[in-house]
Amino acid sequence: MTTDCDAVIVGTGPAGSTVADVLTAAGWSVIMLEKGANRLLALEPPFQGLGDITNDEVKFVRRWFLGPDPFLEPRTYRRAETDGERLLTGEVNNLPSTVGGGGFHADGKLPRFREVDFHARSELGPIDGADIVDWPLDYDEMEPYYAAAENLIGVAGDHTGNPFASWRSNPYPMPPGPDMFCAIVTGEAAVGRGLHPYRAPTGANSVEYDGRPACNNCGFCAYFGCPIEAKGDPIAPLRNALRTGRCEIRPESYVVSVEVDGSGKVARGVRYLDVDGVEHEVRARHVVLGAGAFETPRLLLRSGIGNSSDNVGRYLMYHFQTYTLGLFPFRLHAYRGRAVTHLHDDFLVPDADALAAARSAGLPYFRGGIVEHGGAGFPLLEAVHTGPGVHHSRTMLHSPMRDHMGAFTIQGEDLPQRSNRIDLDPKIQDVWGSAAGRVTYEPHRHEIAASRHWAPILESVMKDAGATHAFSVTSPPLAGEPGADTPFMAPVSRHIMGTTRMGPDPRTSVCDPWQHLHDVDNVLVADSSVFPTSTGYGPTLTIVALALRAARALAGLPPLRSQRPAQPAGGVGPPPQPAPD
Amino acid sequence: MPIWFDEREYAVVRAAVDRLIPPFEDHPGAVACGATDYVDGLLGAFLVDPPRVFAGGPFSGRHGGDAGFARFTPLTKHQELAWRTRIEGSLGIPEREFNGPVVGLQERYRAGIAALGADFGDLDGNEQDHRLAAAPGFKTLLYEHACEGTYGAPEYGGNRDARAWAAIRFPGDIQPRGYTDEEVSGRD
């Protein structure tokens, strides 16, 4: 078969760009297809920035500059099949539809998972109503890829700060950036309550790194993009790949289907539509899917491949987000700095009180997630939520919901459930004429019980920090609570995982342990679709580490190795794990 | 001079956004910020080239660098389809109706202005509130646009001279200056 390239990569986010970097460095030719437009970097040498990334709330938040525009790419949502075909149409968990993908707008918190996260089933045990499984690899195997991912993106952090961290073979490549005032205030209060806040590992340069400048604290991170290239994800791997001369990026190219040969077991490439709607085919030895855990299963479903287990799109997971908000009598100016500079991991390791609360909720245990110490958003967001009338102008001057608001966000572990899924909407279409992706999702009672246990603790921390009022809300909102039957009913989390889970058994998983489809071996899923569980950590560093591992294996490169140190490198050593029951 | 509204429509929208975001103490209010002109610029976005949908970059010039925001960014083919449909409505054009007909912002404003009444600007505040409450969908739309026109970047036609940002003690876009480490970590 004649081919156009060694590998065709669908999607240019953290997963696809990492694979492109590894494969082109190994001498492969790749073509990257991206449905969104290119706002990131020139595609000709010297691949400089385009000047489109700005501190502009109208452009990026209100007008969907990066896409997906909900008119062009609507998604639909329902909680359960009993809701009918859909409850809402529009924006559902939208990650940017643009060159750079989800890396473009993320604020770059890049924690590693912990050792137990790779074998929660074996160590912590099952929970009724969920399908908790071990990952087909462990932390020791992942460690060198985590280290390589941190070096590739450029992560600033303090390797001594987090007592819950698993072992690591190296310090972070950069020291942490400056602490945000709001996090200093809440961090001190958290320490007073026996919690362990630490400086968040962040993919924003604290010093010049890889030819890109240090972050200058402009604050427009999440939902925007970095105007000065201080954020390495995903510009660093894409630029590396382009510089080899063996990577071609085709923006505004919408992949319609993965094409297989007559046997159905070998992919020969993909078909895509260009910006004028003209159809093309790219033939390649390998097909790599890095479209994200929403779009990757949608592409497989419309292609009709990879689904002999009927698991494509299933086990959809987010992070169950609990926001604890505190109103302070002084200004926190959380619009300055890297959006979030401190985390604590205590809620990933339930203590005796948490285990008792779990048991009283009928669960053997529960886990929460990282807690982000941050502030509120920008003025337009505050204004829209303030409401009209004289009180609007008075309230905006005082700014209780922005400049005086501290915010904790728990990225709570979301257990895998087979009924939570992405499938194809029977009626709504995108601008290219394909069926829209539809989410069917309800949280497990584990997530709700964990949230209800830890939210009051965080409210106490907020008050210790000086807040006069503190309260908590969740996304998705729970039945009977504000927002439950409004357009805000869908989870707003952009952490989307699990829709083509990997595992050794083709009857219960979609991808094998090296992320190839069980059914079609030369299709590799590079993104968070393969996650068997969600843990309570942001997924991006693990996406990149897994993509490095899978891409190196694909290219025939030897696995990376690292050595577990004799003594734990972190501060006080890892706390004990809870007994499963 | 409005580019899309006629003088009568402009006056109704002006009075309505004044009621939704009124001046108060140091807050100049939506009208003084130019929110009416913001709405006018949005509804008439395609009367200029490139359309006034996405401000350019990378900097505004307010904190160094040149005034790149003022050079609006050309739309991609799909962005033009989305924004023409959103503003003009689908108008029976098949490529705009892949999920059915779309009522555009221009039509929603025409209907909303008619519902508020040509005499809206002459009414007292209570009566204005009643008329706005009787058109809840339009009130929500107008309020969101009033917010954008008050607190958005000045290049979109509102937030004149960044007055709203000054009032609420927000510096707005800050590149390429950024903030010093002391400004990030210290108490104001």
Short mmCIF file of N, CA, C and O in Angstrom, two decimals, chain A residues 37 39 51-56 58-59 62-65 69 71-72 74 178-181 184 216-218 220 227-228 252 275-276 330-331 333 335-337 378-380 383-384 386-390 392-394 396-397 402 427-432, chain B residues 19-22 24 26-27 38 42 52-58 69 73 76-79 81-83 85-86 96 98-99 102 139 143-144 147-148 151-152 156 167-181 183-188:
data_model
loop_
_atom_site.label_atom_id
_atom_site.label_comp_id
_atom_site.label_asym_id
_atom_site.label_seq_id
_atom_site.Cartn_x
_atom_site.Cartn_y
_atom_site.Cartn_z
N ALA A 37 -9.20 25.90 13.91
CA ALA A 37 -8.28 26.78 13.20
C ALA A 37 -6.95 26.87 13.96
O ALA A 37 -6.84 26.44 15.10
N ARG A 39 -4.37 29.16 15.75
CA ARG A 39 -4.11 30.46 16.38
C ARG A 39 -2.83 30.43 17.18
O ARG A 39 -2.53 31.37 17.90
N GLY A 51 0.28 36.06 17.48
CA GLY A 51 -0.24 37.30 18.06
C GLY A 51 -1.74 37.31 18.27
O GLY A 51 -2.33 38.34 18.52
N ASP A 52 -2.38 36.15 18.16
CA ASP A 52 -3.83 36.08 18.33
C ASP A 52 -4.25 35.85 19.78
O ASP A 52 -5.43 35.95 20.11
N ILE A 53 -3.30 35.49 20.65
CA ILE A 53 -3.64 35.13 22.03
C ILE A 53 -3.55 36.38 22.88
O ILE A 53 -2.49 37.01 22.93
N THR A 54 -4.64 36.74 23.52
CA THR A 54 -4.72 38.04 24.18
C THR A 54 -5.44 37.96 25.52
O THR A 54 -6.15 37.01 25.79
N ASN A 55 -5.28 39.00 26.31
CA ASN A 55 -5.98 39.16 27.59
C ASN A 55 -7.36 39.77 27.29
O ASN A 55 -7.63 40.92 27.63
N ASP A 56 -8.26 39.01 26.68
CA ASP A 56 -9.52 39.59 26.19
C ASP A 56 -10.68 38.67 26.56
O ASP A 56 -10.88 37.63 25.94
N VAL A 58 -13.95 39.16 26.33
CA VAL A 58 -15.02 39.08 25.33
C VAL A 58 -14.67 38.02 24.29
O VAL A 58 -15.47 37.13 23.97
N LYS A 59 -13.47 38.10 23.79
CA LYS A 59 -13.04 37.23 22.68
C LYS A 59 -12.98 35.75 23.09
O LYS A 59 -13.49 34.88 22.38
N ARG A 62 -16.65 34.98 26.01
CA ARG A 62 -18.02 35.26 25.57
C ARG A 62 -18.26 34.91 24.10
O ARG A 62 -19.38 34.72 23.69
N ARG A 63 -17.18 34.87 23.29
CA ARG A 63 -17.37 34.68 21.84
C ARG A 63 -16.67 33.44 21.28
O ARG A 63 -16.59 33.30 20.06
N TRP A 64 -16.16 32.58 22.13
CA TRP A 64 -15.65 31.27 21.69
C TRP A 64 -14.59 31.38 20.59
O TRP A 64 -14.62 30.63 19.60
N PHE A 65 -13.65 32.31 20.75
CA PHE A 65 -12.64 32.50 19.70
C PHE A 65 -11.92 31.20 19.37
O PHE A 65 -11.66 30.90 18.21
N ASP A 69 -17.42 26.70 18.83
CA ASP A 69 -18.59 27.55 18.84
C ASP A 69 -19.81 26.63 18.94
O ASP A 69 -19.95 25.70 18.14
N PHE A 71 -22.76 26.88 18.09
CA PHE A 71 -23.58 26.78 16.88
C PHE A 71 -22.97 25.79 15.90
O PHE A 71 -23.68 24.97 15.31
N LEU A 72 -21.66 25.83 15.75
CA LEU A 72 -20.99 24.97 14.77
C LEU A 72 -20.84 23.54 15.28
O LEU A 72 -20.94 22.59 14.51
N PRO A 74 -22.40 21.81 18.30
CA PRO A 74 -23.20 21.61 19.50
C PRO A 74 -22.97 20.23 20.11
O PRO A 74 -22.63 19.28 19.40
N PRO A 178 5.99 32.78 41.77
CA PRO A 178 5.57 33.47 42.99
C PRO A 178 4.22 32.99 43.50
O PRO A 178 3.31 32.72 42.73
N ASP A 179 4.10 32.92 44.83
CA ASP A 179 2.85 32.51 45.47
C ASP A 179 1.80 33.61 45.32
O ASP A 179 2.10 34.78 45.55
N MET A 180 0.59 33.22 44.99
CA MET A 180 -0.49 34.21 44.95
C MET A 180 -0.93 34.55 46.38
O MET A 180 -1.01 33.68 47.24
N PHE A 181 -1.27 35.82 46.57
CA PHE A 181 -1.66 36.29 47.90
C PHE A 181 -2.83 35.47 48.46
O PHE A 181 -2.81 35.05 49.63
N ILE A 184 -1.61 32.26 49.78
CA ILE A 184 -0.84 32.41 51.03
C ILE A 184 -1.82 32.46 52.21
O ILE A 184 -1.64 31.80 53.24
N ASN A 216 4.97 36.25 33.26
CA ASN A 216 4.96 37.56 33.92
C ASN A 216 3.66 37.81 34.69
O ASN A 216 3.28 38.94 34.94
N ASN A 217 2.98 36.73 35.06
CA ASN A 217 1.88 36.80 36.04
C ASN A 217 0.63 37.53 35.54
O ASN A 217 -0.14 38.06 36.35
N CYS A 218 0.38 37.57 34.22
CA CYS A 218 -0.74 38.38 33.73
C CYS A 218 -2.08 37.85 34.23
O CYS A 218 -3.06 38.60 34.31
N PHE A 220 -4.24 35.75 32.93
CA PHE A 220 -5.21 35.24 31.94
C PHE A 220 -4.77 33.85 31.47
O PHE A 220 -4.27 33.69 30.36
N PRO A 227 -0.08 34.64 25.94
CA PRO A 227 0.34 35.56 24.87
C PRO A 227 1.85 35.62 24.69
O PRO A 227 2.32 36.12 23.68
N ILE A 228 2.61 35.15 25.70
CA ILE A 228 4.07 35.30 25.60
C ILE A 228 4.79 33.95 25.55
O ILE A 228 6.00 33.91 25.69
N GLU A 252 -8.27 23.12 10.36
CA GLU A 252 -9.59 23.16 9.71
C GLU A 252 -9.79 21.93 8.83
O GLU A 252 -10.29 22.04 7.71
N VAL A 275 -11.58 22.83 4.67
CA VAL A 275 -12.40 23.98 5.06
C VAL A 275 -13.50 24.26 4.04
O VAL A 275 -14.54 24.83 4.37
N ASP A 276 -13.31 23.85 2.80
CA ASP A 276 -14.34 24.05 1.78
C ASP A 276 -15.29 22.88 1.67
O ASP A 276 -16.13 22.85 0.76
N PHE A 330 -11.11 41.87 52.78
CA PHE A 330 -10.02 42.59 52.10
C PHE A 330 -9.87 42.01 50.69
O PHE A 330 -10.33 40.91 50.41
N ARG A 331 -9.23 42.80 49.82
CA ARG A 331 -9.09 42.37 48.43
C ARG A 331 -8.00 41.32 48.28
O ARG A 331 -6.93 41.43 48.87
N HIS A 333 -6.99 40.14 45.09
CA HIS A 333 -6.38 40.32 43.75
C HIS A 333 -5.93 39.00 43.11
O HIS A 333 -4.81 38.87 42.62
N TYR A 335 -6.68 37.96 40.36
CA TYR A 335 -6.50 38.07 38.91
C TYR A 335 -5.04 38.19 38.53
O TYR A 335 -4.71 38.21 37.36
N ARG A 336 -4.15 38.30 39.53
CA ARG A 336 -2.70 38.36 39.25
C ARG A 336 -2.07 37.02 39.58
O ARG A 336 -2.29 36.49 40.66
N GLY A 337 -1.27 36.52 38.65
CA GLY A 337 -0.56 35.28 38.93
C GLY A 337 -1.10 34.11 38.12
O GLY A 337 -1.94 34.29 37.24
N PHE A 378 -13.01 36.66 36.26
CA PHE A 378 -12.81 38.00 35.73
C PHE A 378 -14.11 38.81 35.79
O PHE A 378 -15.18 38.26 36.06
N PRO A 379 -14.05 40.12 35.53
CA PRO A 379 -15.22 40.98 35.75
C PRO A 379 -16.47 40.63 34.95
O PRO A 379 -17.58 40.79 35.46
N LEU A 380 -16.31 40.17 33.72
CA LEU A 380 -17.52 39.87 32.94
C LEU A 380 -18.30 38.73 33.56
O LEU A 380 -19.53 38.74 33.62
N ALA A 383 -19.98 40.12 36.56
CA ALA A 383 -21.08 41.02 36.21
C ALA A 383 -22.33 40.24 35.80
O ALA A 383 -23.44 40.52 36.27
N VAL A 384 -22.14 39.23 34.95
CA VAL A 384 -23.30 38.48 34.47
C VAL A 384 -24.02 37.80 35.63
O VAL A 384 -25.25 37.70 35.65
N THR A 386 -24.07 38.95 38.70
CA THR A 386 -24.51 39.93 39.70
C THR A 386 -25.97 40.31 39.51
O THR A 386 -26.68 40.57 40.48
N GLY A 387 -26.43 40.36 38.27
CA GLY A 387 -27.82 40.72 38.01
C GLY A 387 -28.00 42.22 37.88
O GLY A 387 -27.18 43.01 38.37
N PRO A 388 -29.09 42.64 37.17
CA PRO A 388 -29.27 44.06 36.84
C PRO A 388 -29.91 44.88 37.96
O PRO A 388 -30.51 44.32 38.88
N GLY A 389 -29.77 46.19 37.83
CA GLY A 389 -30.41 47.12 38.76
C GLY A 389 -29.37 47.92 39.52
O GLY A 389 -28.16 47.76 39.31
N VAL A 390 -29.83 48.79 40.42
CA VAL A 390 -28.90 49.66 41.16
C VAL A 390 -27.89 48.83 41.94
O VAL A 390 -26.71 49.18 42.04
N HIS A 392 -26.47 46.28 41.09
CA HIS A 392 -25.39 45.82 40.21
C HIS A 392 -24.17 46.74 40.36
O HIS A 392 -23.07 46.27 40.63
N SER A 393 -24.39 48.00 40.16
CA SER A 393 -23.26 48.94 40.14
C SER A 393 -22.62 49.04 41.53
O SER A 393 -21.39 49.11 41.65
N ARG A 394 -23.46 49.03 42.56
CA ARG A 394 -22.92 49.07 43.92
C ARG A 394 -22.09 47.81 44.20
O ARG A 394 -20.99 47.87 44.74
N MET A 396 -20.65 45.75 42.03
CA MET A 396 -19.42 45.66 41.23
C MET A 396 -18.31 46.55 41.80
O MET A 396 -17.13 46.21 41.69
N LEU A 397 -18.68 47.67 42.38
CA LEU A 397 -17.66 48.52 43.01
C LEU A 397 -16.99 47.80 44.18
O LEU A 397 -15.78 47.89 44.38
N ARG A 402 -15.63 38.68 43.15
CA ARG A 402 -14.39 38.59 42.39
C ARG A 402 -13.20 38.94 43.29
O ARG A 402 -12.49 38.05 43.76
N LYS A 427 -30.45 13.28 16.65
CA LYS A 427 -31.01 14.35 15.81
C LYS A 427 -30.07 15.53 15.58
O LYS A 427 -29.98 16.04 14.46
N ILE A 428 -29.37 15.98 16.61
CA ILE A 428 -28.55 17.19 16.49
C ILE A 428 -27.27 16.88 15.70
O ILE A 428 -26.65 15.83 15.90
N GLN A 429 -26.88 17.82 14.83
CA GLN A 429 -25.71 17.63 13.99
C GLN A 429 -24.69 18.75 14.21
O GLN A 429 -25.03 19.81 14.71
N ASP A 430 -23.45 18.49 13.75
CA ASP A 430 -22.48 19.57 13.71
C ASP A 430 -22.45 20.16 12.30
O ASP A 430 -23.16 19.69 11.40
N VAL A 431 -21.64 21.19 12.11
CA VAL A 431 -21.64 21.92 10.84
C VAL A 431 -21.15 21.05 9.69
O VAL A 431 -21.43 21.32 8.54
N TRP A 432 -20.43 19.98 10.02
CA TRP A 432 -19.94 19.09 8.97
C TRP A 432 -20.97 18.00 8.62
O TRP A 432 -20.70 17.14 7.79
N ARG B 19 -30.98 51.58 32.76
CA ARG B 19 -31.77 51.04 33.87
C ARG B 19 -31.13 49.75 34.43
O ARG B 19 -31.23 49.47 35.63
N LEU B 20 -30.51 48.97 33.55
CA LEU B 20 -29.93 47.68 33.96
C LEU B 20 -28.60 47.87 34.70
O LEU B 20 -28.33 47.18 35.68
N ILE B 21 -27.78 48.79 34.22
CA ILE B 21 -26.49 49.08 34.88
C ILE B 21 -26.40 50.60 35.04
O ILE B 21 -25.79 51.29 34.24
N PRO B 22 -27.04 51.13 36.09
CA PRO B 22 -27.08 52.58 36.26
C PRO B 22 -25.80 53.12 36.88
O PRO B 22 -25.04 52.38 37.49
N PHE B 24 -23.63 54.77 39.73
CA PHE B 24 -23.76 54.75 41.18
C PHE B 24 -22.41 55.11 41.77
O PHE B 24 -21.42 54.43 41.51
N ASP B 26 -18.92 55.95 42.24
CA ASP B 26 -17.81 56.00 41.28
C ASP B 26 -18.06 55.16 40.03
O ASP B 26 -17.23 55.16 39.11
N HIS B 27 -19.17 54.41 40.01
CA HIS B 27 -19.45 53.58 38.83
C HIS B 27 -20.13 54.44 37.76
O HIS B 27 -21.19 55.00 38.01
N TYR B 38 -21.58 49.56 22.04
CA TYR B 38 -21.12 48.16 21.95
C TYR B 38 -22.17 47.30 21.25
O TYR B 38 -21.87 46.54 20.33
N LEU B 42 -21.98 45.35 17.67
CA LEU B 42 -22.17 43.91 17.51
C LEU B 42 -23.21 43.62 16.42
O LEU B 42 -22.98 42.79 15.54
N ARG B 52 -16.30 43.22 13.12
CA ARG B 52 -15.89 43.52 14.50
C ARG B 52 -16.37 42.43 15.44
O ARG B 52 -17.28 42.63 16.23
N VAL B 53 -15.74 41.26 15.34
CA VAL B 53 -16.11 40.13 16.21
C VAL B 53 -14.98 39.79 17.17
O VAL B 53 -15.20 39.67 18.37
N PHE B 54 -13.77 39.67 16.66
CA PHE B 54 -12.64 39.29 17.50
C PHE B 54 -11.55 40.37 17.40
O PHE B 54 -10.95 40.55 16.34
N ALA B 55 -11.29 41.06 18.51
CA ALA B 55 -10.21 42.04 18.54
C ALA B 55 -8.88 41.33 18.30
O ALA B 55 -8.73 40.14 18.61
N GLY B 56 -7.91 42.05 17.76
CA GLY B 56 -6.62 41.46 17.43
C GLY B 56 -5.68 41.42 18.62
O GLY B 56 -6.10 41.44 19.77
N GLY B 57 -4.39 41.38 18.33
CA GLY B 57 -3.42 41.24 19.41
C GLY B 57 -2.01 41.47 18.93
O GLY B 57 -1.83 41.97 17.82
N PRO B 58 -1.01 41.09 19.74
CA PRO B 58 -1.20 40.43 21.04
C PRO B 58 -1.49 41.39 22.20
O PRO B 58 -1.91 40.95 23.25
N PHE B 69 -5.01 45.26 19.61
CA PHE B 69 -6.43 44.92 19.77
C PHE B 69 -7.29 45.64 18.72
O PHE B 69 -8.34 45.15 18.33
N THR B 73 -9.45 40.73 13.88
CA THR B 73 -8.93 39.52 13.26
C THR B 73 -9.90 39.01 12.19
O THR B 73 -11.09 38.86 12.48
N THR B 76 -12.47 33.00 10.17
CA THR B 76 -12.41 31.83 9.31
C THR B 76 -13.79 31.66 8.66
O THR B 76 -14.78 32.27 9.06
N LYS B 77 -13.83 30.79 7.67
CA LYS B 77 -15.09 30.55 6.97
C LYS B 77 -16.18 30.09 7.94
O LYS B 77 -17.33 30.55 7.88
N HIS B 78 -15.83 29.18 8.84
CA HIS B 78 -16.82 28.70 9.80
C HIS B 78 -17.21 29.77 10.81
O HIS B 78 -18.37 29.87 11.20
N GLN B 79 -16.24 30.57 11.24
CA GLN B 79 -16.58 31.66 12.18
C GLN B 79 -17.53 32.65 11.51
O GLN B 79 -18.45 33.16 12.13
N LEU B 81 -19.70 31.96 9.17
CA LEU B 81 -21.02 31.31 9.13
C LEU B 81 -21.71 31.42 10.49
O LEU B 81 -22.89 31.76 10.59
N ALA B 82 -20.97 31.13 11.55
CA ALA B 82 -21.56 31.15 12.90
C ALA B 82 -22.02 32.55 13.27
O ALA B 82 -23.13 32.74 13.78
N TRP B 83 -21.17 33.54 13.04
CA TRP B 83 -21.50 34.90 13.50
C TRP B 83 -22.51 35.58 12.61
O TRP B 83 -23.34 36.35 13.10
N THR B 85 -24.91 33.94 11.14
CA THR B 85 -26.16 33.30 11.55
C THR B 85 -26.62 33.85 12.89
O THR B 85 -27.80 34.15 13.09
N ARG B 86 -25.70 33.99 13.82
CA ARG B 86 -26.04 34.48 15.16
C ARG B 86 -26.60 35.90 15.08
O ARG B 86 -27.54 36.24 15.78
N ARG B 96 -27.17 27.51 6.96
CA ARG B 96 -27.29 28.03 8.33
C ARG B 96 -28.32 27.24 9.15
O ARG B 96 -28.52 27.52 10.32
N PHE B 98 -28.68 23.72 9.61
CA PHE B 98 -28.46 22.28 9.77
C PHE B 98 -29.08 21.74 11.04
O PHE B 98 -29.27 20.53 11.17
N ASN B 99 -29.39 22.59 12.01
CA ASN B 99 -30.20 22.15 13.16
C ASN B 99 -31.51 22.94 13.24
O ASN B 99 -32.07 23.12 14.32
N VAL B 102 -32.73 29.65 12.85
CA VAL B 102 -32.14 30.40 13.95
C VAL B 102 -32.64 31.85 13.87
O VAL B 102 -32.56 32.48 12.81
N LYS B 139 -34.75 41.07 28.13
CA LYS B 139 -34.05 41.68 29.25
C LYS B 139 -32.74 40.94 29.56
O LYS B 139 -31.69 41.56 29.78
N TYR B 143 -29.13 42.53 29.12
CA TYR B 143 -28.27 42.63 30.29
C TYR B 143 -26.89 42.03 30.02
O TYR B 143 -25.85 42.63 30.36
N GLU B 144 -26.86 40.86 29.41
CA GLU B 144 -25.55 40.26 29.11
C GLU B 144 -24.74 41.15 28.18
O GLU B 144 -23.53 41.32 28.36
N CYS B 147 -23.39 44.08 30.10
CA CYS B 147 -22.19 43.68 30.85
C CYS B 147 -20.97 43.67 29.94
O CYS B 147 -19.91 44.20 30.28
N GLU B 148 -21.11 43.04 28.77
CA GLU B 148 -19.98 42.98 27.83
C GLU B 148 -19.56 44.39 27.41
O GLU B 148 -18.37 44.69 27.28
N TYR B 151 -17.85 46.09 30.73
CA TYR B 151 -16.61 45.54 31.32
C TYR B 151 -15.69 44.86 30.30
O TYR B 151 -14.64 44.36 30.67
N GLY B 152 -16.10 44.79 29.02
CA GLY B 152 -15.25 44.19 28.01
C GLY B 152 -14.16 45.16 27.57
O GLY B 152 -14.09 46.32 28.02
N TYR B 156 -14.13 46.96 21.58
CA TYR B 156 -15.43 46.49 21.08
C TYR B 156 -16.48 47.61 21.11
O TYR B 156 -17.64 47.36 20.82
N ALA B 167 -13.17 51.99 37.67
CA ALA B 167 -14.12 52.08 38.78
C ALA B 167 -14.07 50.85 39.68
O ALA B 167 -14.16 50.95 40.90
N ILE B 168 -13.93 49.68 39.06
CA ILE B 168 -13.96 48.44 39.86
C ILE B 168 -12.55 48.00 40.27
O ILE B 168 -12.36 46.92 40.81
N ARG B 169 -11.56 48.83 40.00
CA ARG B 169 -10.17 48.57 40.39
C ARG B 169 -9.66 47.28 39.76
O ARG B 169 -9.08 46.42 40.40
N PHE B 170 -9.88 47.18 38.45
CA PHE B 170 -9.36 46.05 37.67
C PHE B 170 -8.54 46.64 36.53
O PHE B 170 -9.04 47.48 35.79
N PRO B 171 -7.27 46.22 36.38
CA PRO B 171 -6.43 46.85 35.36
C PRO B 171 -6.76 46.40 33.93
O PRO B 171 -6.23 46.96 32.98
N GLY B 172 -7.60 45.39 33.77
CA GLY B 172 -7.91 44.90 32.42
C GLY B 172 -6.75 44.09 31.86
O GLY B 172 -5.99 43.47 32.60
N ASP B 173 -6.65 44.11 30.52
CA ASP B 173 -5.53 43.40 29.91
C ASP B 173 -4.24 44.05 30.41
O ASP B 173 -4.17 45.27 30.55
N ILE B 174 -3.22 43.24 30.65
CA ILE B 174 -2.03 43.75 31.34
C ILE B 174 -0.74 43.40 30.60
O ILE B 174 0.34 43.84 30.98
N GLN B 175 -0.83 42.63 29.53
CA GLN B 175 0.39 42.32 28.76
C GLN B 175 0.82 43.55 27.96
O GLN B 175 -0.03 44.30 27.52
N PRO B 176 2.10 43.73 27.69
CA PRO B 176 3.23 42.87 28.10
C PRO B 176 3.80 43.23 29.48
O PRO B 176 4.78 42.63 29.88
N ARG B 177 3.16 44.15 30.20
CA ARG B 177 3.72 44.53 31.50
C ARG B 177 3.66 43.39 32.50
O ARG B 177 4.63 43.05 33.16
N GLY B 178 2.47 42.75 32.61
CA GLY B 178 2.28 41.71 33.62
C GLY B 178 2.28 42.32 35.02
O GLY B 178 2.07 43.53 35.20
N TYR B 179 2.46 41.47 36.01
CA TYR B 179 2.55 41.92 37.40
C TYR B 179 3.86 41.44 37.99
O TYR B 179 4.36 40.35 37.67
N THR B 180 4.41 42.26 38.89
CA THR B 180 5.64 41.85 39.57
C THR B 180 5.33 40.77 40.60
O THR B 180 4.18 40.61 41.03
N ASP B 181 6.36 40.07 41.02
CA ASP B 181 6.17 39.04 42.05
C ASP B 181 5.58 39.65 43.32
O ASP B 181 4.74 39.04 43.98
N GLU B 183 3.58 42.23 43.49
CA GLU B 183 2.15 42.50 43.26
C GLU B 183 1.32 41.23 43.35
O GLU B 183 0.14 41.26 43.69
N VAL B 184 1.93 40.09 43.03
CA VAL B 184 1.22 38.81 43.10
C VAL B 184 1.09 38.35 44.55
O VAL B 184 0.02 37.91 44.98
N SER B 185 2.17 38.46 45.30
CA SER B 185 2.23 37.83 46.62
C SER B 185 1.84 38.76 47.76
O SER B 185 1.49 38.28 48.85
N GLY B 186 1.92 40.06 47.56
CA GLY B 186 1.72 40.98 48.68
C GLY B 186 0.27 41.36 48.89
O GLY B 186 -0.57 41.23 47.99
N ARG B 187 -0.02 41.85 50.10
CA ARG B 187 -1.34 42.39 50.40
C ARG B 187 -1.42 43.82 49.84
O ARG B 187 -0.48 44.57 49.98
N ASP B 188 -2.51 44.17 49.20
CA ASP B 188 -2.65 45.53 48.65
C ASP B 188 -2.84 46.55 49.77
O ASP B 188 -3.50 46.27 50.75
#
